[in-house]
């Protein structure tokens, strides 16, 4: 407002002056014309000063705006204020970027930003050691040209980064790197690289140890069990007071044998990868086999088994493993469902767009047994986790069954879903990706 008032005063003064001079010389029009030209020249000069001031290079020492009054003074001050604000924001941002770069340089893990064209945008110094990246030579290079392992290219392109990827470090097969990718912005990616060599070696030692111990325990257990079986075959040879203890020893050695068998299976599942050539499994046949085998073992419980599966459904995978996974779920259903209960084994292909399941295969085992309290469900597939240890050992369980199921499903890119209502029953669903379905007309 102040600027406008000064400007109006200036124009008024000019008009009064032009009027008086016009009166004095007897030509008011000419006097006003001269005043107007003068005013226009004044404005042109201010514009010239503004342009000169704005033209100075950003690196040059910040000079204050040209001195002026009235409207032009307001314009100069306004622009100067905006410039100062922008300078402040710029400094603040530069500070943040510098701090982010300094702190990420101190990290042991590598961080790489990939632009929408899959080129390298930025990376921290750890990547130089982990992947041999060089700044600025590698900038904008395709990431798949720098990490040349085909498994990385496959992982990078799949756009589904739930599981991290483990690879040997380029040029150093002794080091194991773990890659995790997150999508952000417009098709940009952030790659996090960790050196997990030590963890990997520890895992190997643990797996070897479990595998070796289970293997070594196999023979002694078989021998002890063999003798106990022989003793129980002729119970009249055992004195009365030893009969019950021998029976219990037999039960426990059977349990030990089961544990060792499951541990060995888990250790082979953990160490080996799925073979490239896989079986083409006719699902309803597999279901029939599992139903018959389980019904036979639990014959005295008289369960009602209901199997529903489209005869055209075929799945690619390792038959023995998928048999083991589904059979574990059906055996559990039989173990934890009272006599004359109902056990349903079914398969369905996820119904497309609405459910968002995009043709995934869901194999469900549903029972109306004892159910599981919701607090146990998140932990139930951990090794040796039991809801009720006493009941589980009664049923001959090892606490490893669901861990095995989970491992097998993960090896087949699937997952296990558990729903249960305590006292009413449970539903275990093995979900397999649509890509595992072969020749299905569903
Ligand atoms: P276990 O050999 O003890 O059965 P699992 O890993 O197969 O070990 O199962 C872990 C626990 O999950 C079991 O001890 C049991 O308490 C519970 N569980 C598994 N399946 C069922 C089911 N269908 N109904 C109720 N409880 C179940």
Coordinates of C-alpha atoms and ligand atoms in Angstrom, one line a residue:
X1 CA 0.0 0.0 0.0
X2 CA 2.9 2.3 1.0
X3 CA 4.5 1.7 -2.4
X4 CA 1.3 2.6 -4.2
X5 CA 0.8 5.8 -2.2
X6 CA 4.4 7.0 -3.0
X7 CA 3.8 6.1 -6.7
X8 CA 0.5 8.0 -6.8
X9 CA 2.1 11.0 -5.1
X10 CA 4.9 10.9 -7.7
X11 CA 2.3 10.9 -10.6
X12 CA 0.3 13.6 -9.0
X13 CA 3.3 15.8 -8.4
X14 CA 4.3 15.3 -12.1
X15 CA 0.8 16.1 -13.2
X16 CA 0.7 19.4 -11.1
X17 CA 4.2 20.3 -12.3
X18 CA 3.2 19.7 -16.0
X19 CA 0.1 21.7 -15.4
X20 CA 1.9 24.7 -13.9
X21 CA 4.7 24.6 -16.5
X22 CA 2.0 24.4 -19.2
X23 CA 0.2 27.4 -17.8
X24 CA 3.5 29.3 -17.6
X25 CA 4.3 28.6 -21.3
X26 CA 0.7 28.6 -22.5
X27 CA 0.7 25.0 -23.8
X28 CA -0.7 22.5 -21.3
X29 CA -0.9 19.6 -23.8
X30 CA 2.7 19.8 -24.7
X31 CA 3.7 20.0 -21.0
X32 CA 1.7 16.9 -20.3
X33 CA 3.2 15.1 -23.3
X34 CA 6.7 15.9 -22.1
X35 CA 5.8 14.8 -18.6
X36 CA 4.4 11.5 -19.9
X37 CA 7.5 10.9 -22.0
X38 CA 9.6 11.6 -18.9
X39 CA 7.6 9.2 -16.9
X40 CA 7.9 6.5 -19.5
X41 CA 11.7 7.1 -19.7
X42 CA 11.9 6.8 -15.9
X43 CA 10.1 3.5 -16.0
X44 CA 12.3 2.2 -18.8
X45 CA 15.3 3.0 -16.7
X46 CA 14.0 1.1 -13.8
X47 CA 13.3 -1.9 -16.1
X48 CA 16.9 -1.6 -17.3
X49 CA 18.2 -1.6 -13.7
X50 CA 16.0 -4.6 -12.8
X51 CA 17.3 -6.6 -15.8
X52 CA 20.9 -5.8 -15.0
X53 CA 20.4 -6.8 -11.4
X54 CA 18.7 -10.1 -12.4
X55 CA 21.4 -10.8 -14.9
X56 CA 24.2 -11.1 -12.4
X57 CA 25.5 -14.8 -12.2
X58 CA 24.2 -16.8 -9.2
X59 CA 27.8 -17.4 -8.1
X60 CA 28.5 -13.7 -7.9
X61 CA 28.5 -12.1 -4.5
X62 CA 24.8 -11.4 -3.6
X63 CA 24.3 -7.7 -4.3
X64 CA 21.3 -5.9 -2.8
X65 CA 18.5 -4.8 -5.2
X66 CA 18.8 -1.3 -6.9
X67 CA 17.6 1.5 -4.7
X68 CA 14.2 2.8 -5.7
X69 CA 11.1 4.2 -4.3
X70 CA 7.4 3.8 -5.2
X71 CA 6.1 0.8 -7.1
X72 CA 9.6 -0.1 -8.4
X73 CA 11.0 -0.1 -4.9
X74 CA 8.2 -2.6 -4.0
X75 CA 9.0 -4.8 -7.0
X76 CA 12.7 -4.8 -6.2
X77 CA 12.1 -5.6 -2.5
X78 CA 9.6 -8.3 -3.3
X79 CA 11.9 -10.1 -5.8
X80 CA 14.8 -9.8 -3.3
X81 CA 12.7 -11.3 -0.5
X82 CA 11.7 -14.2 -2.8
X83 CA 15.3 -14.8 -3.8
X84 CA 16.3 -14.9 -0.2
X85 CA 13.6 -17.4 0.7
X86 CA 14.6 -19.6 -2.2
X87 CA 18.3 -19.4 -1.2
X88 CA 17.3 -20.4 2.4
X89 CA 15.3 -23.4 1.1
X90 CA 18.1 -24.4 -1.3
X91 CA 20.7 -24.3 1.5
X92 CA 18.4 -26.4 3.7
X93 CA 17.9 -29.0 1.0
X94 CA 21.6 -29.1 0.2
X95 CA 22.3 -29.6 3.9
X96 CA 19.8 -32.5 4.0
X97 CA 21.3 -34.1 0.9
X98 CA 24.9 -33.7 2.2
X99 CA 23.9 -35.2 5.6
X100 CA 22.1 -38.2 3.8
X101 CA 25.2 -38.8 1.7
X102 CA 27.6 -38.5 4.6
X103 CA 25.5 -40.9 6.8
X104 CA 24.9 -43.4 4.0
X105 CA 28.7 -43.3 3.3
X106 CA 29.2 -44.5 6.9
X107 CA 26.9 -47.5 6.4
X108 CA 28.3 -51.0 5.8
X109 CA 25.5 -51.9 3.4
X110 CA 25.3 -50.7 -0.2
X111 CA 22.5 -48.5 -1.4
X112 CA 21.8 -47.9 -5.0
X113 CA 19.2 -45.7 -6.6
X114 CA 18.0 -46.9 -10.0
X115 CA 16.1 -44.6 -12.4
X116 CA 13.1 -45.5 -14.5
X117 CA 15.4 -46.5 -17.4
X118 CA 17.1 -49.1 -15.1
X119 CA 20.3 -47.0 -15.1
X120 CA 22.3 -46.2 -12.0
X121 CA 21.4 -42.8 -10.5
X122 CA 23.3 -42.7 -7.3
X123 CA 25.0 -45.1 -4.9
X124 CA 26.9 -44.9 -1.6
X125 CA 30.6 -45.6 -1.1
X126 CA 29.9 -49.1 0.3
X127 CA 28.9 -50.2 -3.3
X128 CA 32.4 -49.5 -4.5
X129 CA 33.7 -52.3 -2.1
X130 CA 30.7 -54.6 -2.5
X131 CA 30.1 -54.4 -6.3
X132 CA 33.1 -52.5 -7.6
X133 CA 31.0 -49.5 -8.8
X134 CA 33.0 -46.4 -9.8
X135 CA 31.8 -42.8 -9.7
X136 CA 31.2 -41.2 -12.2
X137 CA 32.1 -43.8 -14.9
X138 CA 29.2 -46.1 -13.9
X139 CA 26.6 -43.5 -13.7
X140 CA 23.5 -44.2 -15.9
X141 CA 25.0 -47.7 -16.8
X142 CA 22.4 -50.4 -16.8
X143 CA 22.4 -52.2 -13.4
X144 CA 22.1 -55.6 -15.2
X145 CA 25.4 -54.8 -17.0
X146 CA 27.2 -54.3 -13.7
X147 CA 25.7 -57.3 -11.8
X148 CA 26.0 -59.8 -14.6
X149 CA 24.5 -62.9 -12.9
X150 CA 21.4 -64.0 -14.9
X151 CA 19.6 -64.7 -11.6
X152 CA 19.9 -61.0 -10.7
X153 CA 18.5 -60.0 -14.1
X154 CA 15.6 -62.4 -13.5
X155 CA 15.0 -61.1 -10.0
X156 CA 15.3 -57.5 -11.1
X157 CA 12.8 -57.8 -13.9
X158 CA 10.1 -59.8 -12.0
X159 CA 8.9 -56.7 -10.0
X160 CA 8.0 -58.9 -7.0
X161 CA 10.6 -58.4 -4.3
X162 CA 9.1 -60.1 -1.3
X163 CA 12.1 -62.4 -0.9
X164 CA 15.6 -61.1 -1.0
X165 CA 18.1 -62.6 -3.5
X166 CA 21.4 -64.2 -2.5
X167 CA 24.3 -64.3 -4.9
X168 CA 28.1 -64.6 -4.9
X169 CA 29.8 -61.2 -5.1
X170 CA 31.0 -60.3 -8.6
X171 CA 34.6 -61.2 -8.8
X172 CA 34.8 -62.8 -5.3
X173 CA 33.0 -66.1 -5.0
X174 CA 34.0 -66.3 -1.3
X175 CA 31.6 -63.5 -0.4
X176 CA 27.8 -63.8 -0.4
X177 CA 25.7 -60.8 -1.1
X178 CA 22.0 -60.3 -0.3
X179 CA 20.0 -58.0 -2.6
X180 CA 16.7 -56.4 -1.6
X181 CA 14.8 -54.1 -3.9
X182 CA 12.1 -51.6 -3.2
X183 CA 10.0 -49.7 -5.7
X184 CA 9.5 -46.0 -5.3
X185 CA 8.5 -42.9 -7.3
X186 CA 7.8 -43.5 -10.9
X187 CA 9.2 -47.0 -11.7
X188 CA 12.4 -46.1 -9.8
X189 CA 14.1 -48.7 -7.6
X190 CA 16.2 -48.7 -4.5
X191 CA 18.6 -51.6 -4.1
X192 CA 20.0 -52.5 -0.8
X193 CA 23.1 -54.8 -0.8
X194 CA 24.4 -56.6 2.3
X195 CA 27.5 -58.7 2.7
X196 CA 26.0 -61.8 4.5
X197 CA 29.0 -64.1 4.1
X198 CA 29.4 -64.6 7.8
X199 CA 25.7 -65.3 8.4
X200 CA 25.7 -67.6 5.4
X201 CA 28.6 -69.6 6.8
X202 CA 27.0 -69.9 10.2
X203 CA 23.8 -71.1 8.5
X204 CA 25.7 -73.7 6.6
X205 CA 27.4 -74.9 9.8
X206 CA 24.0 -75.1 11.5
X207 CA 22.4 -77.0 8.7
X208 CA 25.4 -79.4 8.4
X209 CA 25.3 -79.9 12.1
X210 CA 21.6 -80.8 12.2
X211 CA 22.0 -83.0 9.1
X212 CA 25.0 -84.8 10.6
X213 CA 23.5 -85.3 14.0
X214 CA 20.2 -86.6 12.6
X215 CA 22.1 -88.9 10.3
X216 CA 24.4 -90.2 13.1
X217 CA 21.4 -90.8 15.5
X218 CA 19.6 -92.9 12.9
X219 CA 21.6 -96.1 13.4
X220 CA 21.6 -96.2 17.3
X221 CA 17.9 -95.5 17.4
X222 CA 17.2 -98.2 14.8
X223 CA 19.3 -100.7 16.9
X224 CA 17.6 -99.8 20.2
X225 CA 14.1 -99.9 18.6
X226 CA 14.9 -103.2 17.0
X227 CA 15.8 -104.8 20.3
X228 CA 12.8 -103.3 22.0
X229 CA 10.5 -104.6 19.2
X230 CA 12.0 -108.1 19.6
X231 CA 11.4 -107.9 23.4
X232 CA 7.8 -106.8 22.9
X233 CA 7.3 -109.6 20.3
X234 CA 7.7 -112.1 23.2
X235 CA 6.2 -110.3 26.2
X236 CA 6.3 -113.5 28.3
X237 CA 10.1 -113.2 28.3
X238 CA 9.9 -109.9 30.1
X239 CA 9.2 -109.8 33.8
X240 CA 5.9 -108.2 34.8
X241 CA 7.6 -105.1 36.4
X242 CA 9.5 -104.3 33.1
X243 CA 6.7 -104.7 30.7
X244 CA 5.3 -101.2 31.0
X245 CA 8.7 -99.4 31.0
X246 CA 9.7 -101.4 27.9
X247 CA 6.5 -100.3 26.2
X248 CA 7.2 -96.7 27.0
X249 CA 10.8 -97.0 25.8
X250 CA 9.4 -98.4 22.6
X251 CA 7.0 -95.4 22.2
X252 CA 9.8 -92.9 22.9
X253 CA 12.2 -94.5 20.5
X254 CA 9.5 -94.4 17.9
X255 CA 9.1 -90.7 18.6
X256 CA 12.9 -90.2 18.4
X257 CA 12.9 -92.0 15.1
X258 CA 10.1 -89.7 13.8
X259 CA 12.0 -86.6 15.0
X260 CA 15.3 -87.7 13.3
X261 CA 13.4 -88.5 10.1
X262 CA 11.7 -85.1 10.1
X263 CA 15.0 -83.3 10.9
X264 CA 16.8 -85.1 8.1
X265 CA 14.0 -84.2 5.7
X266 CA 14.1 -80.5 6.8
X267 CA 17.8 -80.4 6.4
X268 CA 17.6 -81.8 2.9
X269 CA 14.9 -79.3 2.1
X270 CA 17.0 -76.5 3.4
X271 CA 20.2 -77.4 1.6
X272 CA 19.1 -78.6 -1.8
X273 CA 17.3 -76.6 -4.4
X274 CA 14.3 -77.9 -6.4
X275 CA 15.5 -79.8 -9.5
X276 CA 14.9 -78.1 -12.9
X277 CA 12.9 -80.9 -14.4
X278 CA 9.8 -81.4 -12.4
X279 CA 6.9 -83.8 -12.2
X280 CA 3.5 -83.2 -13.8
X281 CA 1.2 -84.1 -10.9
X282 CA -2.4 -85.1 -11.5
X283 CA -3.9 -83.5 -8.4
X284 CA -7.0 -85.6 -7.8
X285 CA -4.9 -88.8 -8.0
X286 CA -2.5 -87.4 -5.4
X287 CA -5.5 -86.4 -3.2
X288 CA -6.9 -89.9 -3.5
X289 CA -3.6 -91.5 -2.4
X290 CA -3.3 -89.2 0.6
X291 CA -6.9 -89.8 1.6
X292 CA -6.5 -93.6 1.4
X293 CA -3.2 -93.6 3.3
X294 CA -4.5 -91.3 6.1
X295 CA -7.8 -93.1 6.4
X296 CA -5.9 -96.4 6.8
X297 CA -3.6 -95.1 9.6
X298 CA -6.5 -93.5 11.5
X299 CA -9.1 -96.2 10.7
X300 CA -10.3 -96.5 14.3
X301 CA -11.3 -92.8 14.2
X302 CA -13.9 -93.3 11.5
X303 CA -13.5 -89.9 9.9
X304 CA -15.6 -88.7 7.0
X305 CA -13.2 -87.7 4.3
X306 CA -14.5 -85.4 1.5
X307 CA -12.3 -84.8 -1.5
X308 CA -13.2 -82.3 -4.2
X309 CA -10.8 -81.6 -7.0
X310 CA -11.3 -81.0 -10.7
X311 CA -9.9 -83.9 -12.6
X312 CA -8.1 -81.7 -15.1
X313 CA -6.0 -80.0 -12.5
X314 CA -2.3 -80.7 -13.0
X315 CA 0.6 -79.1 -11.1
X316 CA 4.3 -79.0 -11.8
X317 CA 6.5 -79.7 -8.8
X318 CA 8.3 -82.4 -6.9
X319 CA 5.7 -85.1 -6.3
X320 CA 7.3 -86.6 -3.2
X321 CA 7.5 -83.2 -1.6
X322 CA 4.0 -82.1 -2.4
X323 CA 2.7 -85.5 -1.2
X324 CA 4.6 -84.9 2.0
X325 CA 3.3 -81.4 2.5
X326 CA -0.4 -82.1 1.8
X327 CA -0.2 -85.4 3.7
X328 CA 1.2 -83.6 6.7
X329 CA -1.8 -81.3 6.7
X330 CA -4.3 -84.2 6.3
X331 CA -2.6 -86.3 9.0
X332 CA -2.7 -83.3 11.3
X333 CA -6.4 -82.8 10.6
X334 CA -6.9 -86.5 11.4
X335 CA -4.8 -86.3 14.6
X336 CA -6.5 -83.2 16.0
X337 CA -10.1 -84.1 15.0
X338 CA -12.1 -86.4 17.3
X339 CA -13.6 -89.7 15.9
X340 CA -16.3 -89.4 13.3
X341 CA -15.2 -85.8 12.5
X342 CA -15.2 -84.4 9.0
X343 CA -12.0 -83.7 7.0
X344 CA -12.3 -82.0 3.6
X345 CA -9.5 -81.8 1.1
X346 CA -10.2 -79.5 -1.9
X347 CA -8.4 -77.6 -4.6
X348 CA -9.6 -74.5 -6.4
X349 CA -8.1 -72.0 -8.8
X350 CA -8.4 -68.4 -7.5
X351 CA -11.3 -66.7 -9.4
X352 CA -9.4 -64.0 -11.3
X353 CA -9.7 -60.3 -11.0
X354 CA -12.3 -59.8 -8.3
X355 CA -10.5 -61.8 -5.7
X356 CA -7.2 -60.5 -6.8
X357 CA -5.8 -64.0 -6.7
X358 CA -5.0 -64.2 -10.4
X359 CA -5.4 -67.9 -10.9
X360 CA -3.4 -69.1 -7.9
X361 CA -4.0 -72.7 -6.9
X362 CA -5.4 -73.1 -3.4
X363 CA -5.3 -76.5 -1.8
X364 CA -7.3 -76.5 1.4
X365 CA -7.5 -79.0 4.3
X366 CA -10.4 -78.3 6.5
X367 CA -11.5 -80.1 9.7
X368 CA -14.1 -79.7 12.4
X369 CA -11.7 -80.8 15.1
X370 CA -10.4 -79.1 18.2
X371 CA -9.2 -75.9 16.5
X372 CA -6.3 -73.6 17.6
X373 CA -6.4 -70.5 19.8
X374 CA -5.7 -67.5 17.7
X375 CA -2.6 -66.5 19.9
X376 CA -0.8 -69.7 18.7
X377 CA -1.5 -69.3 15.0
X378 CA 1.4 -66.9 14.1
X379 CA 4.0 -69.3 15.7
X380 CA 2.5 -72.6 14.9
X381 CA 4.7 -73.4 11.9
X382 CA 7.9 -72.7 13.8
X383 CA 10.1 -75.8 14.5
X384 CA 9.1 -77.6 17.6
X385 CA 6.3 -75.2 18.5
X386 CA 3.4 -77.1 20.0
X387 CA 0.2 -75.7 21.3
X388 CA 0.0 -78.5 23.9
X389 CA 3.2 -80.6 24.2
X390 CA 1.6 -83.4 26.1
X391 CA -1.2 -83.8 23.6
X392 CA 1.2 -83.6 20.7
X393 CA 3.5 -86.3 22.1
X394 CA 0.4 -88.5 22.7
X395 CA -0.4 -88.2 19.0
X396 CA 3.2 -89.1 18.1
X397 CA 3.8 -85.5 16.7
X398 CA 7.3 -84.1 16.4
X399 CA 6.5 -80.4 16.2
X400 CA 8.2 -80.3 12.8
X401 CA 5.3 -81.1 10.5
X402 CA 4.2 -77.6 9.7
X403 CA 7.8 -76.4 9.4
X404 CA 8.3 -79.0 6.7
X405 CA 5.1 -78.0 4.9
X406 CA 6.2 -74.3 4.9
X407 CA 9.6 -75.2 3.5
X408 CA 8.2 -77.3 0.8
X409 CA 5.7 -74.6 -0.2
X410 CA 8.4 -71.9 -0.2
X411 CA 10.5 -74.1 -2.5
X412 CA 7.5 -74.2 -4.8
X413 CA 7.0 -70.4 -4.6
X414 CA 3.9 -70.9 -2.5
X415 CA 2.8 -70.2 1.1
X416 CA 0.8 -71.6 3.9
X417 CA -2.3 -69.8 5.2
X418 CA -3.9 -70.9 8.5
X419 CA -7.4 -70.1 9.8
X420 CA -8.9 -71.7 12.8
X421 CA -11.6 -71.2 15.4
X422 CA -10.8 -72.8 18.8
X423 CA -13.3 -75.6 19.5
X424 CA -14.7 -75.5 16.0
X425 CA -12.0 -76.5 13.5
X426 CA -9.2 -75.4 11.3
X427 CA -8.5 -74.7 7.6
X428 CA -4.9 -75.0 6.3
X429 CA -4.5 -73.7 2.8
X430 CA -1.4 -74.3 0.6
X431 CA -1.3 -71.6 -2.0
X432 CA 0.7 -72.2 -5.2
X433 CA 1.4 -69.6 -7.9
X434 CA -0.6 -69.8 -11.2
X435 CA 2.6 -70.6 -13.0
X436 CA 2.7 -74.1 -11.4
X437 CA -0.6 -75.1 -13.0
X438 CA -0.2 -77.1 -16.2
X439 CA -2.8 -78.3 -18.7
X440 CA -5.7 -77.2 -16.5
X441 CA -8.9 -76.4 -18.3
X442 CA -10.2 -74.6 -15.2
Ligands
LIG1 P1 3.0 -81.9 15.4 O1 3.9 -83.0 15.0 O2 3.1 -81.7 16.9 O3 1.6 -82.2 15.0 P2 3.0 -79.8 13.6 O4 4.1 -78.8 13.2 O5 2.5 -80.6 12.5 O6 3.6 -80.6 14.8 O7 1.9 -78.9 14.2 C1 2.2 -78.0 15.2 C2 1.0 -77.8 16.2 O8 -0.1 -77.3 15.5 C3 0.5 -79.2 16.7 O9 1.2 -79.5 17.9 C4 -1.0 -78.8 17.0 O10 -1.1 -78.3 18.3 C5 -1.3 -77.7 16.0 N1 -2.1 -78.2 14.9 C6 -1.6 -78.6 13.6 N2 -2.6 -78.9 12.8 C7 -3.8 -78.8 13.6 C8 -5.2 -79.0 13.3 N3 -5.6 -79.5 12.1 N4 -6.1 -78.8 14.3 C9 -5.6 -78.4 15.5 N5 -4.3 -78.2 15.8 C10 -3.4 -78.4 14.9

